mmCIF file of C-alpha atoms in Angstrom:
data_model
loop_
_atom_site.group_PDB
_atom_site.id
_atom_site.type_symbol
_atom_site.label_atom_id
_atom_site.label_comp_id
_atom_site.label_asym_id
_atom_site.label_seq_id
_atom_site.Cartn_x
_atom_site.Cartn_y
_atom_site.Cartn_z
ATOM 1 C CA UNK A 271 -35.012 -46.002 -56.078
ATOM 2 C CA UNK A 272 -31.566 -46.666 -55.040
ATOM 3 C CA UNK A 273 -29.130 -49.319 -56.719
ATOM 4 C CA UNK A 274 -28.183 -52.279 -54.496
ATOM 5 C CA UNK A 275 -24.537 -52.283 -53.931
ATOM 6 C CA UNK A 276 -22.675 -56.159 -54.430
ATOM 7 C CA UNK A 277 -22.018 -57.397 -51.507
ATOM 8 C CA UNK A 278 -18.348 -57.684 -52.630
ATOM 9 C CA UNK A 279 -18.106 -54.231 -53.515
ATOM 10 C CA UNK A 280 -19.206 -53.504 -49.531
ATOM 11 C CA UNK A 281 -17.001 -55.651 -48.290
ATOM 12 C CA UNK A 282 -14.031 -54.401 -50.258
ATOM 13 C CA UNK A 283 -14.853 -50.765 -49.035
ATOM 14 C CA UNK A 284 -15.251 -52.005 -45.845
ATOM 15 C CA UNK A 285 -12.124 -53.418 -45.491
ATOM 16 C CA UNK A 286 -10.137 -50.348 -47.193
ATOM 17 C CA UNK A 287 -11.990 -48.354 -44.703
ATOM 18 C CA UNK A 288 -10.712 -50.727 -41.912
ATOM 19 C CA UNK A 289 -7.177 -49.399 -40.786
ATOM 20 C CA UNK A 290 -4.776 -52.128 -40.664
ATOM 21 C CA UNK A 291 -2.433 -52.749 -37.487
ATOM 22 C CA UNK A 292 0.780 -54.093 -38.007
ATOM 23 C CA UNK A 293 1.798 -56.159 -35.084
ATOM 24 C CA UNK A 294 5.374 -55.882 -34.144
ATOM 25 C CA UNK A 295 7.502 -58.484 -34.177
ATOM 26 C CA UNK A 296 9.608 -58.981 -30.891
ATOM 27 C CA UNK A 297 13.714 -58.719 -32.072
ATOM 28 C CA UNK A 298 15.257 -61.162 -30.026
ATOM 29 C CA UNK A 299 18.122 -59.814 -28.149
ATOM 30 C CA UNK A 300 21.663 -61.392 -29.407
ATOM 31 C CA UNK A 301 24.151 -62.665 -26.817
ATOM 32 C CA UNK A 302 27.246 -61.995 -27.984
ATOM 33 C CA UNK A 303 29.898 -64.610 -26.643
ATOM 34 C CA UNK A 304 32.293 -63.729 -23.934
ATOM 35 C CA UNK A 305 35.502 -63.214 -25.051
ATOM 36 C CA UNK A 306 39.167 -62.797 -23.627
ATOM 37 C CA UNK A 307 39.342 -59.281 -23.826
ATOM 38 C CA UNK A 308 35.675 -59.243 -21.996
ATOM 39 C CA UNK A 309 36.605 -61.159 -19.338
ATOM 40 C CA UNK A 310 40.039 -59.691 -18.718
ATOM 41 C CA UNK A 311 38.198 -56.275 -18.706
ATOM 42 C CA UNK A 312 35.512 -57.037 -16.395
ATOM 43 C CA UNK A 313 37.994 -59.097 -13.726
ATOM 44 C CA UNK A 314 40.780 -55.964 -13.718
ATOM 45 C CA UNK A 315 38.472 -52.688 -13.354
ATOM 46 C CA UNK A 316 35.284 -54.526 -11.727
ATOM 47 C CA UNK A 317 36.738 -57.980 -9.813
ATOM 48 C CA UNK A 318 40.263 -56.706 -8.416
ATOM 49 C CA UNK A 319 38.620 -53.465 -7.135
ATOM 50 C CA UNK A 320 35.792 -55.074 -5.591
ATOM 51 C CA UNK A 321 38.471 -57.746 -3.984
ATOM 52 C CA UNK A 322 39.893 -55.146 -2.859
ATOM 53 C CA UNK A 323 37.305 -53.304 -1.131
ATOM 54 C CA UNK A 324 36.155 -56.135 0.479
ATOM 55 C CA UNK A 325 39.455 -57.309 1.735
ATOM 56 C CA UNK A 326 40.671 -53.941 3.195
ATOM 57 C CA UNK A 327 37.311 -52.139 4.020
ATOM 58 C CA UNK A 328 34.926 -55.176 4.645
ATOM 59 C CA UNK A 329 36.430 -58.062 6.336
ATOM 60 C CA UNK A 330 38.458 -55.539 8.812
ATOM 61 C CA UNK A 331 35.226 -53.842 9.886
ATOM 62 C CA UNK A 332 33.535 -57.170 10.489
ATOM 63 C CA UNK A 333 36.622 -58.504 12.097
ATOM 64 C CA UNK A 334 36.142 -55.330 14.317
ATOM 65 C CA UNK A 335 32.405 -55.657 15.327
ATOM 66 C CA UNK A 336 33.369 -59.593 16.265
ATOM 67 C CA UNK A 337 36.350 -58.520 18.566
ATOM 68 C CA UNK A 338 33.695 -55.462 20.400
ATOM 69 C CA UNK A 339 31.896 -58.214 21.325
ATOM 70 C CA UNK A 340 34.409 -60.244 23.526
ATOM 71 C CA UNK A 341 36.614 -58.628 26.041
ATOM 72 C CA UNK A 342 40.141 -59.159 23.975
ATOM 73 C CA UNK A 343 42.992 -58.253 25.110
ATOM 74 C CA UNK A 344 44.547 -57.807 21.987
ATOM 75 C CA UNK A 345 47.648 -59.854 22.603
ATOM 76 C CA UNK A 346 45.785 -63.168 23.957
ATOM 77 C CA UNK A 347 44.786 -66.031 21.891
ATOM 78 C CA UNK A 348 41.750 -66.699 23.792
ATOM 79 C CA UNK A 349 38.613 -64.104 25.020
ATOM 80 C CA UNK A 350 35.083 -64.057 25.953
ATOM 81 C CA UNK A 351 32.149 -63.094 24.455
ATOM 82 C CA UNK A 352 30.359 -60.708 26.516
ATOM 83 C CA UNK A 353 27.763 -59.626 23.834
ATOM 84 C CA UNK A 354 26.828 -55.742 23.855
ATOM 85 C CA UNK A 355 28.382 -55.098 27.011
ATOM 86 C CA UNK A 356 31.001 -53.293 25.689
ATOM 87 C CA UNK A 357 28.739 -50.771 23.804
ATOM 88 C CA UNK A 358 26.532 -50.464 27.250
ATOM 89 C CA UNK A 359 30.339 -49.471 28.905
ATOM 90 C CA UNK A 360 31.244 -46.515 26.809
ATOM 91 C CA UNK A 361 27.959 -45.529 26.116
ATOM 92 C CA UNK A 362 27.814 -44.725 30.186
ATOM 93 C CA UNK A 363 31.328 -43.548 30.158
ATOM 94 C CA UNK A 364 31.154 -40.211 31.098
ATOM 95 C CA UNK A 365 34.935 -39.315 29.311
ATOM 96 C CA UNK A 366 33.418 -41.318 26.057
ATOM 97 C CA UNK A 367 30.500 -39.153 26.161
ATOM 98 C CA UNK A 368 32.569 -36.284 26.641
ATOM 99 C CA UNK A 369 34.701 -36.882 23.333
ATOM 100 C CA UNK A 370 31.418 -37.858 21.278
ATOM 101 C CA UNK A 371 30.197 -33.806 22.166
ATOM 102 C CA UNK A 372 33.250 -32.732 21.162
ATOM 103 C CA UNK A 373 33.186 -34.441 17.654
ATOM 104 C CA UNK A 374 29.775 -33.222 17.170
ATOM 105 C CA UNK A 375 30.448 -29.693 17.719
ATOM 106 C CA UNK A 376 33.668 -30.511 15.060
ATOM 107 C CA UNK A 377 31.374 -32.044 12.709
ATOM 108 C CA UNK A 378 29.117 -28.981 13.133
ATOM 109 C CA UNK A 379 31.040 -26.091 13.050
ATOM 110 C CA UNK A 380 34.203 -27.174 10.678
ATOM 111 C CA UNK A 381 32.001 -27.968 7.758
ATOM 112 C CA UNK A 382 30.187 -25.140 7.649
ATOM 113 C CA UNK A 383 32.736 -22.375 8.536
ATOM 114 C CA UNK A 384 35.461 -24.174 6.043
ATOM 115 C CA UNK A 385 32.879 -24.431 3.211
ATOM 116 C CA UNK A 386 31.031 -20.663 3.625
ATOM 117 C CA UNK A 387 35.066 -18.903 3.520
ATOM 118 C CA UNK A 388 35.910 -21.323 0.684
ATOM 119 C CA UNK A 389 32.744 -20.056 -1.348
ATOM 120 C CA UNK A 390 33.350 -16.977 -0.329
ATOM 121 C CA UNK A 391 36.829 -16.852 -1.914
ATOM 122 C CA UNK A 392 36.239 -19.304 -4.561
ATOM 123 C CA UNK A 393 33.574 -16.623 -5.832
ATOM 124 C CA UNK A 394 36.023 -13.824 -5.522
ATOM 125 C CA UNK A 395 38.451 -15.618 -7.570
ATOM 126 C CA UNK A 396 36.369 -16.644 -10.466
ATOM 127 C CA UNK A 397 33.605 -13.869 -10.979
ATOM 128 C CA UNK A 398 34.439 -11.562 -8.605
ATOM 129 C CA UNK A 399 36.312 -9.509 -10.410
ATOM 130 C CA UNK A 400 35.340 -5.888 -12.007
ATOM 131 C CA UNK A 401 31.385 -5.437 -12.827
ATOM 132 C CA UNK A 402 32.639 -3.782 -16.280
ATOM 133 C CA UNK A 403 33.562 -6.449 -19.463
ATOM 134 C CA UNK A 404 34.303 -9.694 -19.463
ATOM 135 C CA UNK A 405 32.686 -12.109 -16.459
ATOM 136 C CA UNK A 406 36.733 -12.806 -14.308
ATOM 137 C CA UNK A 407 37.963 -12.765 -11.126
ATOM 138 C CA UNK A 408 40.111 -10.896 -8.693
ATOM 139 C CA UNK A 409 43.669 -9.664 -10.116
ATOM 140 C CA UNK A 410 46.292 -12.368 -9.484
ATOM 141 C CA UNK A 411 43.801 -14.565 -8.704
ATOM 142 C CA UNK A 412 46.287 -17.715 -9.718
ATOM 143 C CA UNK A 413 48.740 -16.130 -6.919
ATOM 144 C CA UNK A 414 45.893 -16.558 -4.627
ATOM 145 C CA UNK A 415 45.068 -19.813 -5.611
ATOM 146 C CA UNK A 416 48.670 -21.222 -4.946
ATOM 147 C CA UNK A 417 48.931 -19.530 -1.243
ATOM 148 C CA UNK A 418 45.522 -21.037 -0.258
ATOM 149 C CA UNK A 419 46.748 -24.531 -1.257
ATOM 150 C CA UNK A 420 49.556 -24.259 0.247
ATOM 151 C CA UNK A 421 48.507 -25.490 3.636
ATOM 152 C CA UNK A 422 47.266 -28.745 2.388
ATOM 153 C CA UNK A 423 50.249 -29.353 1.287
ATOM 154 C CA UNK A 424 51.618 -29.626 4.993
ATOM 155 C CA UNK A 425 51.641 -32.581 6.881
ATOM 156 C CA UNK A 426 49.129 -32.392 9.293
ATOM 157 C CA UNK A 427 51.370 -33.309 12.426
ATOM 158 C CA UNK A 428 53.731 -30.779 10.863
ATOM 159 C CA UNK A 429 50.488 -28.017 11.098
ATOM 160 C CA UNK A 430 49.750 -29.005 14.531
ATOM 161 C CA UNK A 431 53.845 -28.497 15.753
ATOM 162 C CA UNK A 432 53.662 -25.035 14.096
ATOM 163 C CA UNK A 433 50.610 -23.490 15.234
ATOM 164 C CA UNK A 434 51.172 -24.964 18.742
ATOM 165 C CA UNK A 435 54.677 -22.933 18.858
ATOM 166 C CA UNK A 436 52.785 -19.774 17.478
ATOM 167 C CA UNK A 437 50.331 -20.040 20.083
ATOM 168 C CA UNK A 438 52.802 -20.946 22.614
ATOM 169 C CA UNK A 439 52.045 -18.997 26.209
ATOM 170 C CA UNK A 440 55.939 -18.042 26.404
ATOM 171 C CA UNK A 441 57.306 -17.515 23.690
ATOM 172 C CA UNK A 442 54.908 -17.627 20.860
ATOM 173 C CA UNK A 443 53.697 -15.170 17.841
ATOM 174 C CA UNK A 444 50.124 -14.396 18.959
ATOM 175 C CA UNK A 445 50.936 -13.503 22.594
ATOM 176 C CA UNK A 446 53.922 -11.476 21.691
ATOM 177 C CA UNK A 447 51.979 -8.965 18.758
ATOM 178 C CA UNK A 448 49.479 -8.570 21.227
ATOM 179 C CA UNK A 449 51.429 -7.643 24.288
ATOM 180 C CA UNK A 450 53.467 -5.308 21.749
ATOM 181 C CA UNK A 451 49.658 -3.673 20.990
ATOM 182 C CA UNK A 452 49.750 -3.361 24.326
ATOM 183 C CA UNK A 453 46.818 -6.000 25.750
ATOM 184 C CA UNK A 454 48.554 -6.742 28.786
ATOM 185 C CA UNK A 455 45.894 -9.816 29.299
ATOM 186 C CA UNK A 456 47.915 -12.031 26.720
ATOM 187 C CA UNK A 457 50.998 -11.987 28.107
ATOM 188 C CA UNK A 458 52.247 -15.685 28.604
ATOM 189 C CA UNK A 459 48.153 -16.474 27.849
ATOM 190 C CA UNK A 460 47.844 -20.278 27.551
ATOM 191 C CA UNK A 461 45.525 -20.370 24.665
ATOM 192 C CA UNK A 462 45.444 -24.133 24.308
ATOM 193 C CA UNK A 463 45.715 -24.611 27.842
ATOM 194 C CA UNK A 464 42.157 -22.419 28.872
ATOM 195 C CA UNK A 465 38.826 -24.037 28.667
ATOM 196 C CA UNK A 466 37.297 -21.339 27.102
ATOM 197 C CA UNK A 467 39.572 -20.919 23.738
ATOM 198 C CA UNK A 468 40.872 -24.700 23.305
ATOM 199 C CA UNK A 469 38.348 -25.691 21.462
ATOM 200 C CA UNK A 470 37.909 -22.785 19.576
ATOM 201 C CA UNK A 471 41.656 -22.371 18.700
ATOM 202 C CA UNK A 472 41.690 -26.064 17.677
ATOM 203 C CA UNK A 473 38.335 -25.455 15.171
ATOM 204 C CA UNK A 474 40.604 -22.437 13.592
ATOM 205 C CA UNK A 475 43.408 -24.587 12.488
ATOM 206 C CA UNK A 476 41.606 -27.134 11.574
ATOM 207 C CA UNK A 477 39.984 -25.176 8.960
ATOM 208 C CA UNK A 478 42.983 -23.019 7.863
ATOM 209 C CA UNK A 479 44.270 -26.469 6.994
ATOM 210 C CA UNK A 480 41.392 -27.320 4.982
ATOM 211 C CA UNK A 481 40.382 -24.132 3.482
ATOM 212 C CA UNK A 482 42.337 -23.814 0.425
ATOM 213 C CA UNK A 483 41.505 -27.417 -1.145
ATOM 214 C CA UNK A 484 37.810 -26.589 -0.464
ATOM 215 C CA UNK A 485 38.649 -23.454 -2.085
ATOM 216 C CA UNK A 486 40.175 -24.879 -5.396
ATOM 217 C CA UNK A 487 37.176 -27.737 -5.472
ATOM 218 C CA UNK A 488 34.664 -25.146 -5.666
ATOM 219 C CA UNK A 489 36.889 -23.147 -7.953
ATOM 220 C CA UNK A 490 37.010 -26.363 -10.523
ATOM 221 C CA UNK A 491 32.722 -26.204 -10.217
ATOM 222 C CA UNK A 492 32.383 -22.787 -10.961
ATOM 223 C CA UNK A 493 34.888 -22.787 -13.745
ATOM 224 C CA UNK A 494 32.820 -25.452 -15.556
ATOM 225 C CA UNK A 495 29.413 -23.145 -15.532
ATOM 226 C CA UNK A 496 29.557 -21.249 -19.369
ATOM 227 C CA UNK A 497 30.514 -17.810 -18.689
ATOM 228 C CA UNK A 498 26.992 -16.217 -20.430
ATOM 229 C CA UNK A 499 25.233 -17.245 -17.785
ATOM 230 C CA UNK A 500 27.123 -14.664 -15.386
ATOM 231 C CA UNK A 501 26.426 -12.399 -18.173
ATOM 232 C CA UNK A 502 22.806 -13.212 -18.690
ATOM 233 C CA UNK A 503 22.498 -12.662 -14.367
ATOM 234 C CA UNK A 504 24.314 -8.923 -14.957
ATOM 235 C CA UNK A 505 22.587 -7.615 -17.779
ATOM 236 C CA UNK A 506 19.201 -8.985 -15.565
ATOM 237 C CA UNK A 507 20.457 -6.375 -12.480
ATOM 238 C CA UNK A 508 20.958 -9.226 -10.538
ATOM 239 C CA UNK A 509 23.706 -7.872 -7.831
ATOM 240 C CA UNK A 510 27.132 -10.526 -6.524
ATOM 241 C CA UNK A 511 25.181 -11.401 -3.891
ATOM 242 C CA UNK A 512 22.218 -12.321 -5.717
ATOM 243 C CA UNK A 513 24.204 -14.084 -8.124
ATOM 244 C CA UNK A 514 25.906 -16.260 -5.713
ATOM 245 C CA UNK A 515 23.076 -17.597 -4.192
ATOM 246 C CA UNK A 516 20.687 -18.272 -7.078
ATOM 247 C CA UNK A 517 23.544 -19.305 -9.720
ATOM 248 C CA UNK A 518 26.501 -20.270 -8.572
ATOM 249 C CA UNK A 519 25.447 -22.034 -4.931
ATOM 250 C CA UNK A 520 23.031 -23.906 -7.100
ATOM 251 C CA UNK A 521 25.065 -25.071 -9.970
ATOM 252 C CA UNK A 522 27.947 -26.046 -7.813
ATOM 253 C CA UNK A 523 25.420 -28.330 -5.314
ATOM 254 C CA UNK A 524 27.003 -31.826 -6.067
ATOM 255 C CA UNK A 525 31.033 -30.011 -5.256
ATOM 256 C CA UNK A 526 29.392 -29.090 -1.542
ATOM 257 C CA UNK A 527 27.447 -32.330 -0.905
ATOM 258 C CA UNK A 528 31.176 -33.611 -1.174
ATOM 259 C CA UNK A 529 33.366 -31.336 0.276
ATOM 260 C CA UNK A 530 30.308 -31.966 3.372
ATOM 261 C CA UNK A 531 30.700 -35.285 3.536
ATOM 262 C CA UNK A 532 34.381 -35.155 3.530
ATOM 263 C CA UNK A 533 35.007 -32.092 6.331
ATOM 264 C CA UNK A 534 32.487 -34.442 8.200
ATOM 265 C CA UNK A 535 34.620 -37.655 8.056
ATOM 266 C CA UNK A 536 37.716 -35.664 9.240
ATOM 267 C CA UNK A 537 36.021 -33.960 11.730
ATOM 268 C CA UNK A 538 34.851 -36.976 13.539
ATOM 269 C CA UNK A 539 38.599 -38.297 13.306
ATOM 270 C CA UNK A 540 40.637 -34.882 14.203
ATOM 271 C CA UNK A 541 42.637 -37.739 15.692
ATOM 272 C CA UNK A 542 46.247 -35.869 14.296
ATOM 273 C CA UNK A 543 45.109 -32.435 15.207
ATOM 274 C CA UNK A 544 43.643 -32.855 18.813
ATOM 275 C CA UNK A 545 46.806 -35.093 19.686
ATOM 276 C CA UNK A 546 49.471 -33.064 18.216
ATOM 277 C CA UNK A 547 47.691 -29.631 20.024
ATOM 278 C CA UNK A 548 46.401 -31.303 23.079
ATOM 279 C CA UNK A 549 47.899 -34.751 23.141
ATOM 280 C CA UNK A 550 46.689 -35.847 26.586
ATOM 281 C CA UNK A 551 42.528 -33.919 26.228
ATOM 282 C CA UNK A 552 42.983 -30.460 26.700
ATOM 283 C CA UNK A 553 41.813 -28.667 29.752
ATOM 284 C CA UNK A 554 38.968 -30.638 31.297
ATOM 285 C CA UNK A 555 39.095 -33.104 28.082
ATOM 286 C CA UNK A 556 37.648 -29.805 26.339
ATOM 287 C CA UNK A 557 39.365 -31.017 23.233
ATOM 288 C CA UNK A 558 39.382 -34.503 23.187
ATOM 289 C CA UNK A 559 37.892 -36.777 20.452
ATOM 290 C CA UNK A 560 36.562 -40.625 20.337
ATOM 291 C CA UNK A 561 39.900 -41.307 18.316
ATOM 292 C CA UNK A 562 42.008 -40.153 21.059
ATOM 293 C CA UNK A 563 39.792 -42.136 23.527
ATOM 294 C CA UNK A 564 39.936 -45.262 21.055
ATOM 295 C CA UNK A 565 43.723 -45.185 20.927
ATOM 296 C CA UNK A 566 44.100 -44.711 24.595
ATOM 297 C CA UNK A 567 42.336 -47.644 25.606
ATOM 298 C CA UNK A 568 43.565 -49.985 22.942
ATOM 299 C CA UNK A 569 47.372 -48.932 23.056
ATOM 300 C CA UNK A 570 47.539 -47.898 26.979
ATOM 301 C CA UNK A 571 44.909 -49.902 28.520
ATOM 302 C CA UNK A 572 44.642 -52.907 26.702
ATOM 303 C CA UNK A 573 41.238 -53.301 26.572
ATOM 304 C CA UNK A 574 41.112 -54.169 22.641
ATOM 305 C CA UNK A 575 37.455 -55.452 23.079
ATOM 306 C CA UNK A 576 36.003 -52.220 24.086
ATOM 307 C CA UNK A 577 38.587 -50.080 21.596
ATOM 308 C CA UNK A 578 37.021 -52.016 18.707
ATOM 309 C CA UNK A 579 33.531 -51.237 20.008
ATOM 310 C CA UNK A 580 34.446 -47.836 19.972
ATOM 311 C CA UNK A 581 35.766 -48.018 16.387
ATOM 312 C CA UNK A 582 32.605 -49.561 15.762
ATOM 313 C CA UNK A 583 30.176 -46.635 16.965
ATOM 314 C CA UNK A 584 32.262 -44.067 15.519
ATOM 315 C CA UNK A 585 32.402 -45.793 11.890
ATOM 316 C CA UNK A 586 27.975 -45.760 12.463
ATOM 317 C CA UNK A 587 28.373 -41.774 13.471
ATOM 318 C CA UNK A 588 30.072 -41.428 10.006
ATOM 319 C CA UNK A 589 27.641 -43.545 7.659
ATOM 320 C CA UNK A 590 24.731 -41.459 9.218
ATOM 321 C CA UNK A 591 25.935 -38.188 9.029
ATOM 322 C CA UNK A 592 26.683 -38.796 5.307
ATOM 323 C CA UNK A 593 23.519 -40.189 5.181
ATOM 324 C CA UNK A 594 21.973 -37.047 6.684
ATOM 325 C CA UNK A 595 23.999 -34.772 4.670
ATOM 326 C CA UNK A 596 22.624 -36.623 1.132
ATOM 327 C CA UNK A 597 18.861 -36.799 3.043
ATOM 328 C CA UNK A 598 18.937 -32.748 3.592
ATOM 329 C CA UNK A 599 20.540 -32.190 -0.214
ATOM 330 C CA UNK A 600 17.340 -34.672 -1.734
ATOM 331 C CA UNK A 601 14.879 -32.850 0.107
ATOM 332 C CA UNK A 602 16.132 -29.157 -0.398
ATOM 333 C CA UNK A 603 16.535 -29.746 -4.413
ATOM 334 C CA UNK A 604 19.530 -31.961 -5.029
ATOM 335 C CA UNK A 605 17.613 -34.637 -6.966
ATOM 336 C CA UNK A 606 16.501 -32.270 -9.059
ATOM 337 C CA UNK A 607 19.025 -32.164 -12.460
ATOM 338 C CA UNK A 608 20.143 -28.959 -13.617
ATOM 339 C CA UNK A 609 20.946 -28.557 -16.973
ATOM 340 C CA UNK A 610 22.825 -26.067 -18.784
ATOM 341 C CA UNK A 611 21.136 -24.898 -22.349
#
């Protein structure tokens, strides 16, 4: 016969049995008071920037899309508003048209050609060096580095004078090696003046102008990945190739996604370039941009209204290729974060 346990006794086990939950107490957040040196700090590196922008950037690219829709004249207090007709004109305008092609074959072809030869170098200057010891690049590889920069260091008008005069049909570098290596065909060959290699020409200054700051940007990313990680790719049997493309391409992704978005936004201006080269279109406006059209029909027509809607259109061809270019680095891995261990 079992002993009756107190009902106290049950209840006390009970309640030692119970676990108890402590209930957390909300903190409440202080406020700490603005101060002087708050303030100050917040108005000179947050407020006079943003003024900034918006003075500078904003209000002259809204001022912009208000004059495309009138028909200024630029130098007359009063105008029309003719609405989107503007847009509807040099979107029919077979020239217009003409110099949007020819930005997007620049925006095509001088990205990609500027930024696979500066890998290419950058790669041979960092770890491209002997397979034997320590991970290094080429021999005089700082020599290098100071030659390729070189050309950014030129003016770009200054670019444009010089490579015209070496490609000069008369008198200039290119035609005179090659007629002393006997090619007969390039004697007093108008290079920039033929439809078939104005374009081209133009696209290979362009991007021996750009090359060697591309060159030292993707020098500065792979310099920051730790050397054992080279190592760890060699001792694997992973070949230069191999490691370029799996390592370094990767690690280096946000140094591209810039130097793309910034060979983009010159390419649809190669306003100096074309002008300097080809001031008036090249042959059969082969080589003429929307900046050259923009400035021609502001400054030599007059026709501010429909210069401003051109300004307009090309500043929307610039905000969505950068917006394609960070679409296409999302969706091939960019949002993913690497880290180094």
């Amino acid at each position: 016969m079992s002993a009756a346990i107190p009902p106290s006794t049950a209840a006390g086990v009970a309640l030692e049995d119970t676990p108890v939950r402590a209930t957390a107490v909300p903190r409440r957040r202080r406020h700490r008071p603005w101060t002087f040196d708050k303030v100050s700090f917040f108005v000179v590196f947050l407020g006079l920037p943003l003024a900034v922008y918006l003075i500078f950037v904003v209000s002259p690219f809204i001022q912009a899309f208000y004059y495309s829709l009138t028909n200024w004249g630029g130098f007359s207090a009063t105008f029309d508003f003719v609405g989107l007709f503007n847009y509807t004109k040099i979107l029919t305008d077979d020239l217009f048209t003409r110099a949007m092609i020819n930005n997007v074959v620049l925006v095509i072809l001088v990205p990609v050609v500027t930024i696979v030869l500066s890998l290419i170098l950058a790669i041979l200057l960092t770890v491209g060096g002997s397979s034997y010891g320590q991970t290094r690049g080429l021999g005089h590889s700082g020599f290098y580095r100071i030659v390729s920069f070189f050309p950014y260091c030129v003016p770009a008008v200054v670019i444009g004078l010089m490579w015209g005069q070496i490609f000069d049909p008369s008198h200039g570098l290119v035609n005179g090696l090659l007629t002393k290596a006997g090619i007969s065909s390039a004697n007093e060959f108008a290079w920039l003046g033929e439809k078939s290699t104005a374009m081209p020409i133009s696209i290979f200054i362009m991007v021996w102008a750009y090359i060697g700051f591309y060159m030292l940007l993707f020098v500065a990313g792979i310099k920051s990945i730790p050397a054992e990680i080279f190592e760890a790719a060699r001792i694997d049997g992973a070949g230069r190739f191999r490691t370029a493309i799996s390592i370094t391409v990767p690690l280096i992704r946000d140094n591209v996604q810039t130097a793309w978005i910034y060979l983009g936004i010159a390419s649809l201006d190669a306003f100096v370039y074309m002008s300097v080269l080809n001031p008036f279109g090249g042959p059969d406006n082969s080589t003429l941009v929307m900046s050259q059209q923009l400035f021609s029909t502001a400054f030599q027509k007059g026709q501010y209204g429909v210069a401003c809607a051109m300004g307009v259109v090309i500043a929307l061809m610039t905000m969505i290729f950068a917006g394609i270019v960070g679409l296409v680095n999302r969706l091939t891995g960019g949002k993913d974060t690497v880290t180094l261990a």
